């Protein structure tokens, strides 16, 4: 995950680690402080899919495939000196996305997740 504040061109790089279904652990160093916290999946847009059935009677098999849909998430991070960053995230559900983050001093960050 990379963050860039809107008031400068400096990039801060952090890590995202999957902790379970629908949640991640985030750590990102900014200006000498490391912000850590969690991000959770909050919803998704509609997607579409196909389902195909093979066979007759009691011996039927099928396969399905789904496509599309954006996934939304929220993340809250804090530093050891009790400052915080809050992020609204949108992604593809495959580890790619973008976010807008705000710290408790009102500084806005654009973020990419890769």
Short mmCIF file of N, CA and C in Angstrom, two decimals:
data_model
loop_
_atom_site.label_atom_id
_atom_site.label_comp_id
_atom_site.label_asym_id
_atom_site.label_seq_id
_atom_site.Cartn_x
_atom_site.Cartn_y
_atom_site.Cartn_z
N UNK A 1 0.86 -1.17 0.00
CA UNK A 1 0.00 0.00 0.00
C UNK A 1 0.90 1.23 0.00
N UNK A 2 0.62 2.15 -0.89
CA UNK A 2 1.36 3.40 -0.96
C UNK A 2 0.40 4.57 -0.72
N UNK A 3 0.82 5.51 0.12
CA UNK A 3 0.04 6.70 0.40
C UNK A 3 0.82 7.93 -0.03
N UNK A 4 0.12 8.92 -0.59
CA UNK A 4 0.72 10.20 -0.92
C UNK A 4 -0.19 11.30 -0.39
N UNK A 5 0.34 12.16 0.47
CA UNK A 5 -0.48 13.27 0.96
C UNK A 5 -0.75 14.26 -0.16
N UNK A 6 -1.89 14.91 -0.09
CA UNK A 6 -2.25 15.88 -1.14
C UNK A 6 -1.46 17.17 -1.03
N UNK A 7 -0.72 17.36 0.07
CA UNK A 7 0.07 18.59 0.22
C UNK A 7 1.55 18.40 -0.11
N UNK A 8 1.94 17.20 -0.60
CA UNK A 8 3.32 16.97 -1.02
C UNK A 8 3.36 15.78 -1.97
N UNK A 9 4.52 15.53 -2.56
CA UNK A 9 4.69 14.40 -3.46
C UNK A 9 5.38 13.22 -2.81
N UNK A 10 5.57 13.26 -1.50
CA UNK A 10 6.25 12.17 -0.81
C UNK A 10 5.34 10.94 -0.76
N UNK A 11 5.94 9.78 -0.98
CA UNK A 11 5.19 8.52 -0.93
C UNK A 11 5.61 7.72 0.30
N UNK A 12 4.61 7.25 1.04
CA UNK A 12 4.83 6.40 2.21
C UNK A 12 4.36 5.00 1.84
N UNK A 13 5.22 4.00 2.01
CA UNK A 13 4.89 2.63 1.65
C UNK A 13 4.69 1.79 2.90
N UNK A 14 3.61 1.01 2.89
CA UNK A 14 3.30 0.14 4.02
C UNK A 14 2.98 -1.26 3.56
N UNK A 15 2.55 -2.08 4.50
CA UNK A 15 2.23 -3.48 4.20
C UNK A 15 0.80 -3.80 4.62
N UNK A 16 0.21 -4.70 3.85
CA UNK A 16 -1.11 -5.23 4.16
C UNK A 16 -0.98 -6.74 4.24
N UNK A 17 -1.49 -7.32 5.33
CA UNK A 17 -1.43 -8.76 5.53
C UNK A 17 -2.84 -9.27 5.78
N UNK A 18 -3.25 -10.29 5.03
CA UNK A 18 -4.58 -10.87 5.24
C UNK A 18 -4.61 -11.61 6.57
N UNK A 19 -5.64 -11.34 7.37
CA UNK A 19 -5.76 -11.97 8.67
C UNK A 19 -6.95 -12.93 8.74
N UNK A 20 -7.76 -12.95 7.73
CA UNK A 20 -8.92 -13.82 7.71
C UNK A 20 -9.89 -13.33 6.66
N UNK A 21 -11.02 -13.98 6.56
CA UNK A 21 -12.01 -13.62 5.55
C UNK A 21 -12.55 -12.23 5.87
N UNK A 22 -12.33 -11.32 4.93
CA UNK A 22 -12.88 -9.97 5.07
C UNK A 22 -12.09 -9.00 5.91
N UNK A 23 -10.90 -9.37 6.39
CA UNK A 23 -10.13 -8.42 7.20
C UNK A 23 -8.64 -8.51 6.87
N UNK A 24 -7.95 -7.37 7.10
CA UNK A 24 -6.51 -7.29 6.88
C UNK A 24 -5.87 -6.51 8.02
N UNK A 25 -4.58 -6.73 8.19
CA UNK A 25 -3.77 -5.96 9.12
C UNK A 25 -2.91 -5.01 8.29
N UNK A 26 -2.85 -3.74 8.69
CA UNK A 26 -2.13 -2.72 7.93
C UNK A 26 -1.08 -2.07 8.82
N UNK A 27 0.09 -1.83 8.25
CA UNK A 27 1.16 -1.12 8.94
C UNK A 27 1.82 -0.18 7.95
N UNK A 28 1.91 1.12 8.32
CA UNK A 28 2.52 2.08 7.42
C UNK A 28 3.27 3.16 8.21
N UNK A 29 4.58 3.31 7.93
CA UNK A 29 5.36 4.35 8.61
C UNK A 29 5.18 5.71 7.92
N UNK A 30 4.87 6.73 8.74
CA UNK A 30 4.72 8.09 8.23
C UNK A 30 5.40 9.04 9.21
N UNK A 31 6.37 9.79 8.70
CA UNK A 31 7.06 10.82 9.49
C UNK A 31 7.54 10.32 10.86
N UNK A 32 8.18 9.17 10.86
CA UNK A 32 8.77 8.65 12.09
C UNK A 32 7.83 7.89 13.01
N UNK A 33 6.55 7.82 12.66
CA UNK A 33 5.59 7.05 13.44
C UNK A 33 5.04 5.93 12.57
N UNK A 34 4.83 4.76 13.15
CA UNK A 34 4.23 3.66 12.41
C UNK A 34 2.77 3.52 12.82
N UNK A 35 1.91 3.69 11.84
CA UNK A 35 0.47 3.55 12.06
C UNK A 35 0.09 2.10 11.77
N UNK A 36 -0.65 1.50 12.71
CA UNK A 36 -1.07 0.11 12.56
C UNK A 36 -2.56 0.01 12.86
N UNK A 37 -3.19 -0.94 12.20
CA UNK A 37 -4.61 -1.17 12.45
C UNK A 37 -5.16 -2.24 11.55
N UNK A 38 -6.48 -2.23 11.47
CA UNK A 38 -7.17 -3.24 10.66
C UNK A 38 -8.02 -2.58 9.59
N UNK A 39 -8.27 -3.35 8.55
CA UNK A 39 -9.22 -2.98 7.51
C UNK A 39 -10.22 -4.10 7.38
N UNK A 40 -11.48 -3.74 7.19
CA UNK A 40 -12.52 -4.76 7.06
C UNK A 40 -13.36 -4.51 5.83
N UNK A 41 -13.79 -5.58 5.21
CA UNK A 41 -14.68 -5.55 4.05
C UNK A 41 -16.04 -5.07 4.54
N UNK A 42 -16.60 -4.06 3.88
CA UNK A 42 -17.89 -3.53 4.30
C UNK A 42 -19.02 -3.77 3.31
N UNK A 43 -18.70 -4.14 2.07
CA UNK A 43 -19.75 -4.40 1.10
C UNK A 43 -19.20 -4.57 -0.29
N UNK A 44 -20.08 -4.87 -1.23
CA UNK A 44 -19.67 -5.00 -2.62
C UNK A 44 -20.81 -4.59 -3.52
N UNK A 45 -20.46 -4.17 -4.73
CA UNK A 45 -21.45 -3.85 -5.75
C UNK A 45 -21.99 -5.15 -6.33
N UNK A 46 -23.01 -5.01 -7.12
CA UNK A 46 -23.57 -6.19 -7.78
C UNK A 46 -22.56 -6.81 -8.73
N UNK A 47 -22.66 -8.09 -8.87
CA UNK A 47 -21.86 -8.81 -9.85
C UNK A 47 -22.80 -9.72 -10.63
N UNK A 48 -22.32 -10.31 -11.67
CA UNK A 48 -23.15 -11.22 -12.44
C UNK A 48 -22.40 -12.53 -12.62
N UNK A 49 -23.13 -13.56 -12.96
CA UNK A 49 -22.49 -14.85 -13.13
C UNK A 49 -23.28 -15.77 -14.03
N UNK A 50 -22.67 -16.91 -14.28
CA UNK A 50 -23.28 -17.94 -15.10
C UNK A 50 -23.30 -19.23 -14.31
N UNK A 51 -24.35 -20.00 -14.50
CA UNK A 51 -24.43 -21.33 -13.92
C UNK A 51 -24.87 -22.28 -15.01
N UNK A 52 -24.16 -23.37 -15.14
CA UNK A 52 -24.47 -24.33 -16.19
C UNK A 52 -24.63 -25.71 -15.55
N UNK A 53 -25.69 -26.42 -15.95
CA UNK A 53 -25.99 -27.74 -15.40
C UNK A 53 -25.76 -28.80 -16.47
N UNK A 54 -25.15 -29.92 -16.04
CA UNK A 54 -24.88 -31.04 -16.94
C UNK A 54 -25.55 -32.29 -16.38
N UNK A 55 -26.20 -33.05 -17.22
CA UNK A 55 -26.78 -34.32 -16.80
C UNK A 55 -28.29 -34.26 -16.69
N UNK A 56 -28.87 -35.40 -16.26
CA UNK A 56 -30.32 -35.52 -16.11
C UNK A 56 -30.63 -36.22 -14.80
N UNK A 57 -31.84 -36.04 -14.36
CA UNK A 57 -32.33 -36.78 -13.20
C UNK A 57 -31.56 -36.48 -11.93
N UNK A 58 -31.24 -37.58 -11.20
CA UNK A 58 -30.57 -37.42 -9.91
C UNK A 58 -29.07 -37.23 -10.03
N UNK A 59 -28.52 -37.43 -11.20
CA UNK A 59 -27.09 -37.31 -11.41
C UNK A 59 -26.79 -36.04 -12.22
N UNK A 60 -26.79 -34.91 -11.52
CA UNK A 60 -26.59 -33.62 -12.17
C UNK A 60 -25.36 -32.96 -11.57
N UNK A 61 -24.53 -32.39 -12.42
CA UNK A 61 -23.39 -31.59 -11.95
C UNK A 61 -23.51 -30.20 -12.55
N UNK A 62 -22.82 -29.25 -11.95
CA UNK A 62 -22.90 -27.90 -12.45
C UNK A 62 -21.61 -27.14 -12.23
N UNK A 63 -21.52 -26.02 -12.89
CA UNK A 63 -20.38 -25.13 -12.67
C UNK A 63 -20.87 -23.70 -12.71
N UNK A 64 -20.17 -22.82 -12.01
CA UNK A 64 -20.57 -21.42 -11.98
C UNK A 64 -19.34 -20.54 -12.08
N UNK A 65 -19.57 -19.32 -12.55
CA UNK A 65 -18.50 -18.35 -12.66
C UNK A 65 -19.12 -16.97 -12.46
N UNK A 66 -18.51 -16.15 -11.61
CA UNK A 66 -19.03 -14.80 -11.38
C UNK A 66 -18.01 -13.77 -11.83
N UNK A 67 -18.50 -12.59 -12.17
CA UNK A 67 -17.67 -11.52 -12.68
C UNK A 67 -18.08 -10.20 -12.04
N UNK A 68 -17.14 -9.27 -12.03
CA UNK A 68 -17.45 -7.88 -11.69
C UNK A 68 -17.58 -7.62 -10.21
N UNK A 69 -18.05 -6.46 -9.91
CA UNK A 69 -18.29 -6.05 -8.54
C UNK A 69 -17.09 -5.38 -7.91
N UNK A 70 -17.31 -4.21 -7.37
CA UNK A 70 -16.28 -3.54 -6.58
C UNK A 70 -16.50 -3.87 -5.11
N UNK A 71 -15.43 -3.96 -4.37
CA UNK A 71 -15.49 -4.24 -2.95
C UNK A 71 -15.11 -2.98 -2.18
N UNK A 72 -15.85 -2.68 -1.15
CA UNK A 72 -15.55 -1.52 -0.32
C UNK A 72 -15.07 -1.99 1.05
N UNK A 73 -14.23 -1.16 1.66
CA UNK A 73 -13.67 -1.49 2.97
C UNK A 73 -13.43 -0.21 3.75
N UNK A 74 -13.24 -0.36 5.03
CA UNK A 74 -12.85 0.72 5.93
C UNK A 74 -11.60 0.27 6.66
N UNK A 75 -10.71 1.21 6.93
CA UNK A 75 -9.52 0.91 7.72
C UNK A 75 -9.33 2.01 8.75
N UNK A 76 -8.94 1.61 9.96
CA UNK A 76 -8.60 2.56 11.02
C UNK A 76 -7.22 2.19 11.55
N UNK A 77 -6.33 3.17 11.58
CA UNK A 77 -4.95 2.95 12.01
C UNK A 77 -4.62 3.94 13.11
N UNK A 78 -3.74 3.53 14.02
CA UNK A 78 -3.28 4.45 15.06
C UNK A 78 -1.79 4.29 15.27
N UNK A 79 -1.18 5.35 15.79
CA UNK A 79 0.26 5.36 16.08
C UNK A 79 0.45 5.23 17.58
N UNK A 80 1.67 4.92 18.02
CA UNK A 80 1.93 4.80 19.46
C UNK A 80 1.65 6.09 20.24
N UNK A 81 1.71 7.25 19.57
CA UNK A 81 1.42 8.50 20.27
C UNK A 81 -0.04 8.92 20.12
N UNK A 82 -0.91 7.94 19.83
CA UNK A 82 -2.37 8.11 19.79
C UNK A 82 -2.88 9.04 18.70
N UNK A 83 -2.20 9.08 17.56
CA UNK A 83 -2.75 9.76 16.39
C UNK A 83 -3.37 8.71 15.49
N UNK A 84 -4.32 9.13 14.65
CA UNK A 84 -5.03 8.15 13.84
C UNK A 84 -5.16 8.53 12.39
N UNK A 85 -5.38 7.51 11.58
CA UNK A 85 -5.69 7.66 10.16
C UNK A 85 -6.88 6.76 9.86
N UNK A 86 -7.84 7.31 9.10
CA UNK A 86 -9.02 6.57 8.69
C UNK A 86 -9.06 6.53 7.17
N UNK A 87 -9.37 5.36 6.61
CA UNK A 87 -9.35 5.19 5.15
C UNK A 87 -10.66 4.58 4.65
N UNK A 88 -11.14 5.10 3.53
CA UNK A 88 -12.22 4.49 2.77
C UNK A 88 -11.59 3.86 1.55
N UNK A 89 -11.83 2.56 1.36
CA UNK A 89 -11.14 1.79 0.34
C UNK A 89 -12.16 1.21 -0.65
N UNK A 90 -11.76 1.18 -1.93
CA UNK A 90 -12.52 0.46 -2.94
C UNK A 90 -11.54 -0.39 -3.74
N UNK A 91 -11.90 -1.63 -4.01
CA UNK A 91 -10.98 -2.52 -4.71
C UNK A 91 -11.70 -3.59 -5.50
N UNK A 92 -10.90 -4.43 -6.12
CA UNK A 92 -11.45 -5.48 -6.97
C UNK A 92 -11.61 -6.81 -6.23
N UNK A 93 -11.26 -6.87 -4.97
CA UNK A 93 -11.35 -8.12 -4.22
C UNK A 93 -10.19 -9.05 -4.46
N UNK A 94 -9.23 -8.65 -5.30
CA UNK A 94 -8.07 -9.46 -5.62
C UNK A 94 -6.77 -8.82 -5.15
N UNK A 95 -6.85 -7.84 -4.25
CA UNK A 95 -5.65 -7.19 -3.73
C UNK A 95 -5.24 -5.92 -4.44
N UNK A 96 -6.12 -5.37 -5.27
CA UNK A 96 -5.83 -4.13 -5.98
C UNK A 96 -6.94 -3.12 -5.68
N UNK A 97 -6.55 -1.87 -5.46
CA UNK A 97 -7.57 -0.88 -5.19
C UNK A 97 -7.00 0.49 -4.92
N UNK A 98 -7.86 1.36 -4.43
CA UNK A 98 -7.45 2.71 -4.09
C UNK A 98 -8.19 3.13 -2.83
N UNK A 99 -7.68 4.19 -2.21
CA UNK A 99 -8.29 4.66 -0.97
C UNK A 99 -8.08 6.16 -0.83
N UNK A 100 -8.92 6.75 -0.03
CA UNK A 100 -8.73 8.12 0.43
C UNK A 100 -8.66 8.03 1.95
N UNK A 101 -7.58 8.59 2.49
CA UNK A 101 -7.34 8.50 3.93
C UNK A 101 -7.27 9.91 4.51
N UNK A 102 -7.65 10.03 5.77
CA UNK A 102 -7.63 11.29 6.48
C UNK A 102 -7.02 11.06 7.85
N UNK A 103 -6.02 11.88 8.22
CA UNK A 103 -5.47 11.74 9.57
C UNK A 103 -6.18 12.71 10.50
N UNK A 104 -5.92 12.59 11.80
CA UNK A 104 -6.65 13.42 12.77
C UNK A 104 -6.17 14.87 12.80
N UNK A 105 -5.20 15.22 11.97
CA UNK A 105 -4.80 16.61 11.79
C UNK A 105 -5.43 17.22 10.54
N UNK A 106 -6.27 16.46 9.84
CA UNK A 106 -6.94 16.93 8.65
C UNK A 106 -6.17 16.75 7.36
N UNK A 107 -5.04 16.06 7.41
CA UNK A 107 -4.23 15.81 6.22
C UNK A 107 -4.87 14.68 5.41
N UNK A 108 -5.05 14.91 4.12
CA UNK A 108 -5.70 13.94 3.23
C UNK A 108 -4.63 13.21 2.43
N UNK A 109 -4.79 11.89 2.29
CA UNK A 109 -3.86 11.05 1.54
C UNK A 109 -4.63 10.30 0.46
N UNK A 110 -4.04 10.20 -0.72
CA UNK A 110 -4.53 9.27 -1.74
C UNK A 110 -3.68 8.01 -1.62
N UNK A 111 -4.30 6.86 -1.78
CA UNK A 111 -3.57 5.60 -1.60
C UNK A 111 -3.90 4.64 -2.73
N UNK A 112 -2.91 3.81 -3.04
CA UNK A 112 -3.11 2.70 -3.97
C UNK A 112 -2.73 1.41 -3.25
N UNK A 113 -3.45 0.37 -3.59
CA UNK A 113 -3.19 -0.94 -3.01
C UNK A 113 -2.79 -1.85 -4.15
N UNK A 114 -1.63 -2.49 -4.00
CA UNK A 114 -1.10 -3.31 -5.09
C UNK A 114 -0.47 -4.55 -4.57
#
